[in-house]
Amino acid sequence: MDESIRVRHYLHRHPELSDQEFETTKFVTEKLTEFGYRITTPKTLNTGVIAEIGQGSPVVALRSDIDALPIQEDTGLEYSSINNGVMHACGHDFHIASLLGAAKLLSQNDINGTLRLIFQPAEETHVGAEEVVESGATNGIDAIIGFHNKPDLKTGEIGILPGGLMAAVDQFKVTFNGIGTHAAMPELGKDPIVALSSTITALQTIVSRNIFSHSSAVVSITHIEGGNTWNVLPEQSFFEGTVRTFDEKVRAEIKERFYEVVNYQSRSFGLSATINWITGPDVVDNNVKLTKIVEDETSKFAQVVHPTPSSAGEDFAYFSQRIPSVFVFVGSDGNSDWHHSDLILNDDSLKYGIEWYYRIGLRLLNSL
């Protein structure tokens, strides 16, 4: 346990951004080689590590993400980030240390089948899991598991749900193209600021007036820009944001209504709008049969809780849409939430992350 804490603190001090996790990759590779794992990372992956131990069927995969965020750390910890403007503000250092700790324990067991470890890059940019799938690193896997730390769950609590655990994620940017003019003579131009404001207000009716009240959905505008001075109406403005859903029909309906609202609003103001819609990860969907096995084993060493599904997204969904999988929340007893500059996780919670990977990995190898 002390060694795993030291590993986590080292990783926390040396965070790296998505697809730039070169030192983290080197560190993990060296540890796994020391533990006796075969390094099988495809050459198409610039960062991240794939490793195996054992042979034959079944093939069970354990996944951890490894990237950090572009956030300046403000925790005051002795092991604070030494990389300016980069922080493990989502606790991926916690995940890596947990999986490395479990990997060491698993290497000391007789493995019934093949255990494949996936240390995945670029979760925060939602491209890493897809890169891993496209590399062929998930071929032949019978089941895959993973977890995310949860600061609002206590040490020793593990949140498990069958079905949808984390939301599907879509991203959008809408640009209004008007005609700039002097602010004192708006009749000579086409105002993209007023069009933007009206559109944002109208978009708030999509969920409240089009989606069934028991369905969970979010449309959030998070960034607005337009103009650069007080006395000129600009030629252009834009806003961007995100949509979160748990149902594909709702997801499709929101997108359809979004386009209708934006196009209607832009036409009503006599200007054009460009919509850039990026479809992100699907819902993290836990396999019901596997979830029962995971919950049974987890209850033997931790307190199982059944959390409310999270509207946060996770690109583990790229695995869960293709392979029977289970993703859970491991309580990390934090002082803040994910992506906050002052987030501090409880090192005592590492014990449960390690044990979860270890015990669930063995249980699935002996159950499939």
Coordinates of C-alpha atoms in Angstrom, one line a residue:
M1 CA 0.0 0.0 0.0
D2 CA 2.8 2.4 0.9
E3 CA 4.4 1.7 -2.5
S4 CA 1.1 2.4 -4.3
I5 CA 0.8 5.7 -2.5
R6 CA 4.4 6.6 -3.6
V7 CA 3.5 5.7 -7.1
R8 CA 0.4 7.8 -7.1
H9 CA 2.3 10.8 -5.7
Y10 CA 5.0 10.5 -8.3
L11 CA 2.4 10.4 -11.1
H12 CA 0.6 13.3 -9.5
R13 CA 3.8 15.4 -9.6
H14 CA 4.3 14.5 -13.3
P15 CA 1.0 14.9 -15.1
E16 CA 0.8 14.9 -18.9
L17 CA -1.9 16.1 -21.3
S18 CA -3.8 13.9 -23.6
D19 CA -1.7 12.1 -26.3
Q20 CA 1.4 13.6 -24.7
E21 CA 1.7 11.0 -21.9
F22 CA 5.2 9.9 -22.9
E23 CA 6.9 9.8 -19.5
T24 CA 3.8 8.2 -18.0
T25 CA 3.9 5.5 -20.7
K26 CA 7.6 4.9 -20.0
F27 CA 7.0 4.7 -16.2
V28 CA 4.1 2.2 -16.6
T29 CA 6.0 0.1 -19.2
E30 CA 8.9 -0.2 -16.8
K31 CA 6.7 -1.2 -13.9
L32 CA 4.8 -3.9 -15.9
T33 CA 8.0 -5.3 -17.3
E34 CA 9.3 -5.6 -13.8
F35 CA 6.2 -7.5 -12.8
G36 CA 6.7 -10.0 -15.6
Y37 CA 4.0 -8.8 -18.1
R38 CA 4.4 -9.0 -21.9
I39 CA 4.2 -5.5 -23.4
T40 CA 2.0 -5.8 -26.5
T41 CA 1.3 -2.1 -27.2
P42 CA 0.5 -1.7 -31.0
K43 CA 2.9 0.6 -32.9
T44 CA 0.0 2.8 -33.9
L45 CA -0.4 4.0 -30.4
N46 CA 2.0 6.8 -29.7
T47 CA 1.2 6.8 -25.9
G48 CA -0.5 4.3 -23.6
V49 CA 0.4 0.8 -22.7
I50 CA -1.1 -2.6 -23.5
A51 CA 0.3 -5.6 -21.5
E52 CA -0.7 -9.2 -20.9
I53 CA -0.1 -12.1 -18.6
G54 CA -1.3 -15.7 -18.9
Q55 CA -2.5 -17.3 -22.1
G56 CA -5.6 -18.7 -23.8
S57 CA -9.3 -18.0 -22.9
P58 CA -11.0 -16.2 -21.4
V59 CA -9.5 -12.8 -22.1
V60 CA -10.3 -10.3 -19.4
A61 CA -9.2 -6.6 -19.8
L62 CA -8.6 -4.1 -17.0
R63 CA -8.5 -0.5 -18.1
S64 CA -7.2 2.7 -16.6
D65 CA -6.9 6.2 -18.2
I66 CA -3.6 8.0 -17.9
D67 CA -3.9 11.6 -19.0
A68 CA -4.2 14.9 -17.1
L69 CA -5.9 18.3 -17.6
P70 CA -4.8 21.8 -18.6
I71 CA -5.4 23.2 -15.1
Q72 CA -3.0 25.0 -12.8
E73 CA -2.9 23.1 -9.5
D74 CA -3.9 24.9 -6.4
T75 CA -3.8 22.2 -3.7
G76 CA -0.7 23.1 -1.8
L77 CA 0.3 19.4 -1.6
E78 CA 3.9 18.4 -1.2
Y79 CA 3.4 16.3 -4.3
S80 CA 1.7 19.0 -6.4
S81 CA 2.3 19.1 -10.1
I82 CA 5.7 20.3 -11.3
N83 CA 4.4 20.8 -14.8
N84 CA 3.0 24.3 -15.1
G85 CA -0.6 24.5 -16.1
V86 CA -1.1 20.7 -16.0
M87 CA -2.8 18.8 -13.2
H88 CA -4.3 15.4 -12.5
A89 CA -7.5 17.2 -11.6
C90 CA -9.7 14.2 -12.5
G91 CA -7.7 11.6 -10.5
H92 CA -6.3 9.5 -13.3
D93 CA -3.1 9.2 -11.2
F94 CA -5.3 7.4 -8.7
H95 CA -6.5 5.0 -11.4
I96 CA -3.0 4.3 -12.7
A97 CA -1.6 3.6 -9.2
S98 CA -4.6 1.3 -8.5
L99 CA -4.1 -0.7 -11.7
L100 CA -0.4 -1.0 -11.2
G101 CA -0.9 -2.1 -7.6
A102 CA -3.4 -4.8 -8.8
A103 CA -1.1 -5.8 -11.6
K104 CA 1.7 -6.6 -9.2
L105 CA -0.7 -8.8 -7.1
L106 CA -2.2 -10.5 -10.1
S107 CA 1.3 -11.4 -11.4
Q108 CA 1.8 -13.5 -8.3
N109 CA -1.3 -15.6 -9.1
D110 CA -1.9 -18.5 -11.5
I111 CA -3.9 -16.9 -14.2
N112 CA -6.8 -18.9 -15.7
G113 CA -6.8 -17.4 -19.2
T114 CA -5.3 -14.1 -20.3
L115 CA -5.3 -10.9 -18.4
R116 CA -4.9 -7.8 -20.6
L117 CA -4.1 -4.4 -19.1
I118 CA -5.0 -1.3 -21.0
F119 CA -3.4 2.0 -19.8
Q120 CA -5.4 4.3 -22.1
P121 CA -4.3 7.7 -23.3
A122 CA -6.4 10.7 -24.1
E123 CA -9.6 10.1 -22.1
E124 CA -10.1 13.8 -21.5
T125 CA -10.3 14.5 -25.2
H126 CA -12.5 11.5 -25.8
V127 CA -10.3 10.1 -28.5
G128 CA -8.1 7.6 -26.6
A129 CA -10.5 4.7 -26.3
E130 CA -11.3 4.9 -30.0
E131 CA -7.6 5.0 -30.8
V132 CA -7.1 1.8 -28.7
V133 CA -10.0 0.0 -30.4
E134 CA -8.7 1.0 -33.9
S135 CA -5.2 -0.2 -33.0
G136 CA -6.6 -3.7 -32.5
A137 CA -5.7 -3.8 -28.8
T138 CA -9.2 -4.9 -27.8
N139 CA -9.5 -7.8 -30.3
G140 CA -10.4 -11.0 -28.6
I141 CA -11.5 -9.6 -25.3
D142 CA -14.3 -11.4 -23.6
A143 CA -15.0 -8.8 -20.9
I144 CA -13.5 -5.4 -19.9
I145 CA -13.7 -3.5 -16.6
G146 CA -12.7 -0.1 -15.3
F147 CA -13.5 2.5 -12.7
H148 CA -13.5 6.2 -12.1
N149 CA -12.8 7.6 -8.7
K150 CA -15.7 9.5 -7.1
P151 CA -14.9 12.3 -4.7
D152 CA -18.4 12.4 -3.2
L153 CA -18.3 8.7 -2.3
K154 CA -16.5 7.8 1.0
T155 CA -13.5 5.6 1.3
G156 CA -14.7 2.0 1.1
E157 CA -17.8 2.8 -1.0
I158 CA -18.1 1.5 -4.5
G159 CA -20.9 2.6 -6.8
I160 CA -22.4 0.0 -9.1
L161 CA -25.3 0.2 -11.5
P162 CA -26.5 -2.1 -14.3
G163 CA -27.2 -0.3 -17.6
G164 CA -26.4 3.4 -18.2
L165 CA -24.0 4.8 -15.6
M166 CA -22.5 7.8 -17.5
A167 CA -24.1 10.0 -20.2
A168 CA -23.6 10.2 -23.9
V169 CA -21.7 13.4 -24.8
D170 CA -22.1 15.7 -27.8
Q171 CA -20.4 19.0 -28.4
F172 CA -21.5 21.9 -30.5
K173 CA -20.3 25.3 -31.8
V174 CA -22.7 27.7 -33.5
T175 CA -21.3 30.7 -35.5
F176 CA -23.5 33.5 -36.6
N177 CA -22.4 35.4 -39.7
G178 CA -23.8 38.9 -39.9
I179 CA -22.9 42.3 -41.3
G180 CA -20.9 44.6 -39.1
T181 CA -21.7 48.3 -38.6
H182 CA -21.5 51.2 -36.3
A183 CA -23.4 50.5 -33.0
A184 CA -25.3 53.8 -33.5
M185 CA -26.7 52.6 -36.9
P186 CA -27.7 48.9 -36.4
E187 CA -30.2 49.2 -39.3
L188 CA -27.2 49.1 -41.7
G189 CA -26.0 45.8 -40.5
K190 CA -27.2 42.3 -39.4
D191 CA -26.6 41.9 -35.7
P192 CA -25.0 38.5 -34.7
I193 CA -25.1 39.5 -31.0
V194 CA -28.9 39.8 -30.7
A195 CA -29.3 36.6 -32.9
L196 CA -26.9 34.7 -30.5
S197 CA -28.8 35.9 -27.4
S198 CA -32.2 35.0 -28.8
T199 CA -31.0 31.6 -29.9
I200 CA -29.5 30.7 -26.6
T201 CA -32.8 31.6 -24.8
A202 CA -34.8 29.5 -27.4
L203 CA -32.5 26.5 -27.0
Q204 CA -33.5 26.3 -23.3
T205 CA -36.9 25.1 -24.4
I206 CA -35.7 22.0 -26.1
V207 CA -35.5 19.9 -22.9
S208 CA -38.3 21.6 -21.0
R209 CA -40.8 21.5 -23.8
N210 CA -39.8 18.6 -26.1
I211 CA -38.3 15.9 -23.9
F212 CA -40.4 13.6 -21.6
S213 CA -40.0 14.9 -18.0
H214 CA -38.7 11.5 -16.7
S215 CA -35.9 11.4 -19.3
S216 CA -32.5 12.8 -18.2
A217 CA -31.0 15.3 -20.6
V218 CA -28.9 18.5 -20.5
V219 CA -28.3 21.3 -23.0
S220 CA -25.6 23.6 -21.7
I221 CA -24.1 26.7 -23.3
T222 CA -20.6 27.2 -21.8
H223 CA -18.8 29.7 -24.0
I224 CA -19.9 32.9 -25.8
E225 CA -17.9 35.3 -27.9
G226 CA -18.8 38.3 -30.1
G227 CA -17.2 41.6 -30.8
N228 CA -14.2 43.4 -29.4
T229 CA -15.3 46.9 -28.6
W230 CA -18.2 48.9 -27.3
N231 CA -19.3 50.9 -30.3
V232 CA -19.2 48.4 -33.2
L233 CA -21.6 45.7 -34.0
P234 CA -19.4 42.7 -35.1
E235 CA -19.7 40.6 -38.2
Q236 CA -19.6 37.4 -36.3
S237 CA -20.4 35.8 -32.9
F238 CA -20.4 32.3 -31.6
F239 CA -21.3 30.1 -28.7
E240 CA -20.5 26.5 -27.8
G241 CA -21.5 23.9 -25.3
T242 CA -22.6 20.3 -24.7
V243 CA -25.5 17.9 -24.7
R244 CA -25.8 15.0 -22.3
T245 CA -28.3 12.2 -22.7
F246 CA -28.9 8.6 -21.7
D247 CA -31.2 7.5 -24.5
E248 CA -30.4 7.4 -28.2
K249 CA -33.9 8.5 -29.2
V250 CA -33.7 11.5 -26.9
R251 CA -30.2 12.2 -28.2
A252 CA -31.4 12.2 -31.8
E253 CA -34.5 14.4 -31.0
I254 CA -32.4 17.0 -29.2
K255 CA -30.0 17.3 -32.2
E256 CA -32.9 17.6 -34.6
R257 CA -34.6 20.3 -32.6
F258 CA -31.3 22.1 -32.0
Y259 CA -30.8 22.5 -35.7
E260 CA -34.4 23.6 -36.2
V261 CA -34.1 26.3 -33.5
V262 CA -30.7 27.6 -34.7
N263 CA -31.7 27.8 -38.3
Y264 CA -35.1 29.4 -37.6
Q265 CA -33.5 32.0 -35.3
S266 CA -30.7 32.9 -37.7
R267 CA -33.2 33.3 -40.6
S268 CA -35.5 35.5 -38.5
F269 CA -32.6 37.9 -38.0
G270 CA -31.6 37.9 -41.6
L271 CA -28.2 36.2 -41.2
S272 CA -26.7 32.8 -41.5
A273 CA -25.5 30.3 -38.9
T274 CA -23.0 27.5 -39.1
I275 CA -23.4 24.5 -36.8
N276 CA -20.4 22.3 -36.0
W277 CA -21.8 19.2 -34.1
I278 CA -19.3 16.7 -32.7
T279 CA -20.8 13.4 -31.7
G280 CA -18.8 12.1 -28.7
P281 CA -18.9 8.9 -26.6
D282 CA -22.1 7.0 -26.2
V283 CA -23.6 6.0 -22.8
V284 CA -21.4 3.9 -20.6
D285 CA -23.6 0.9 -20.6
N286 CA -22.9 -1.8 -18.0
N287 CA -23.7 -5.4 -19.0
V288 CA -26.4 -6.7 -16.7
K289 CA -25.0 -10.2 -16.3
L290 CA -21.5 -9.1 -15.6
T291 CA -22.7 -6.4 -13.3
K292 CA -24.3 -9.0 -11.1
I293 CA -21.0 -10.9 -10.8
V294 CA -19.1 -7.7 -10.1
E295 CA -21.5 -6.5 -7.4
D296 CA -21.4 -9.9 -5.7
E297 CA -17.6 -9.9 -5.5
T298 CA -17.4 -6.3 -4.6
S299 CA -19.8 -6.7 -1.7
K300 CA -17.3 -9.1 -0.1
F301 CA -14.7 -6.3 0.6
A302 CA -16.4 -3.0 0.2
Q303 CA -19.8 -1.2 0.7
V304 CA -21.7 -1.3 -2.5
V305 CA -23.9 1.7 -3.2
H306 CA -26.2 2.4 -6.1
P307 CA -25.5 5.9 -7.3
T308 CA -27.6 8.2 -9.5
P309 CA -26.3 7.9 -13.1
S310 CA -23.8 10.7 -13.8
S311 CA -24.3 13.2 -16.6
A312 CA -20.5 13.3 -17.0
G313 CA -19.1 11.5 -20.0
E314 CA -16.5 8.8 -20.3
D315 CA -14.9 7.4 -23.4
F316 CA -14.9 3.9 -21.8
A317 CA -18.2 3.9 -23.7
Y318 CA -16.3 3.0 -26.8
F319 CA -15.4 -0.3 -25.1
S320 CA -18.8 -0.9 -23.5
Q321 CA -20.6 -0.5 -26.9
R322 CA -18.4 -3.3 -28.3
I323 CA -17.5 -5.6 -25.4
P324 CA -19.4 -6.9 -22.4
S325 CA -18.2 -4.5 -19.7
V326 CA -18.6 -3.0 -16.2
F327 CA -17.6 0.4 -15.1
V328 CA -18.0 1.5 -11.5
F329 CA -17.3 4.4 -9.2
V330 CA -14.7 3.9 -6.4
G331 CA -15.1 6.3 -3.5
S332 CA -12.1 8.6 -3.2
D333 CA -13.4 10.9 -0.4
G334 CA -12.3 14.1 -2.1
N335 CA -12.6 17.7 -0.9
S336 CA -13.9 18.9 -4.2
D337 CA -15.2 17.6 -7.6
W338 CA -13.5 16.5 -10.8
H339 CA -11.7 19.2 -12.8
H340 CA -11.3 21.5 -9.9
S341 CA -7.8 23.0 -9.3
D342 CA -8.0 22.3 -5.5
L343 CA -9.1 18.6 -5.8
I344 CA -7.4 16.3 -3.2
L345 CA -8.2 12.6 -3.1
N346 CA -7.8 10.4 0.0
D347 CA -4.8 8.0 -0.4
D348 CA -6.6 5.5 1.9
S349 CA -9.1 5.0 -0.9
L350 CA -6.3 3.5 -3.1
K351 CA -6.7 0.2 -1.2
Y352 CA -10.2 -0.3 -2.6
G353 CA -9.2 0.7 -6.2
I354 CA -6.4 -1.9 -6.1
E355 CA -8.5 -4.6 -4.5
W356 CA -11.4 -4.0 -6.9
Y357 CA -9.2 -4.5 -10.0
Y358 CA -7.5 -7.5 -8.4
R359 CA -10.5 -9.3 -7.1
I360 CA -12.8 -8.6 -10.1
G361 CA -10.1 -9.5 -12.5
L362 CA -9.7 -12.9 -10.9
R363 CA -13.4 -13.5 -10.5
L364 CA -14.1 -12.8 -14.1
L365 CA -11.3 -15.0 -15.3
N366 CA -12.8 -17.9 -13.3
S367 CA -16.4 -17.1 -14.2
L368 CA -16.4 -16.7 -18.0

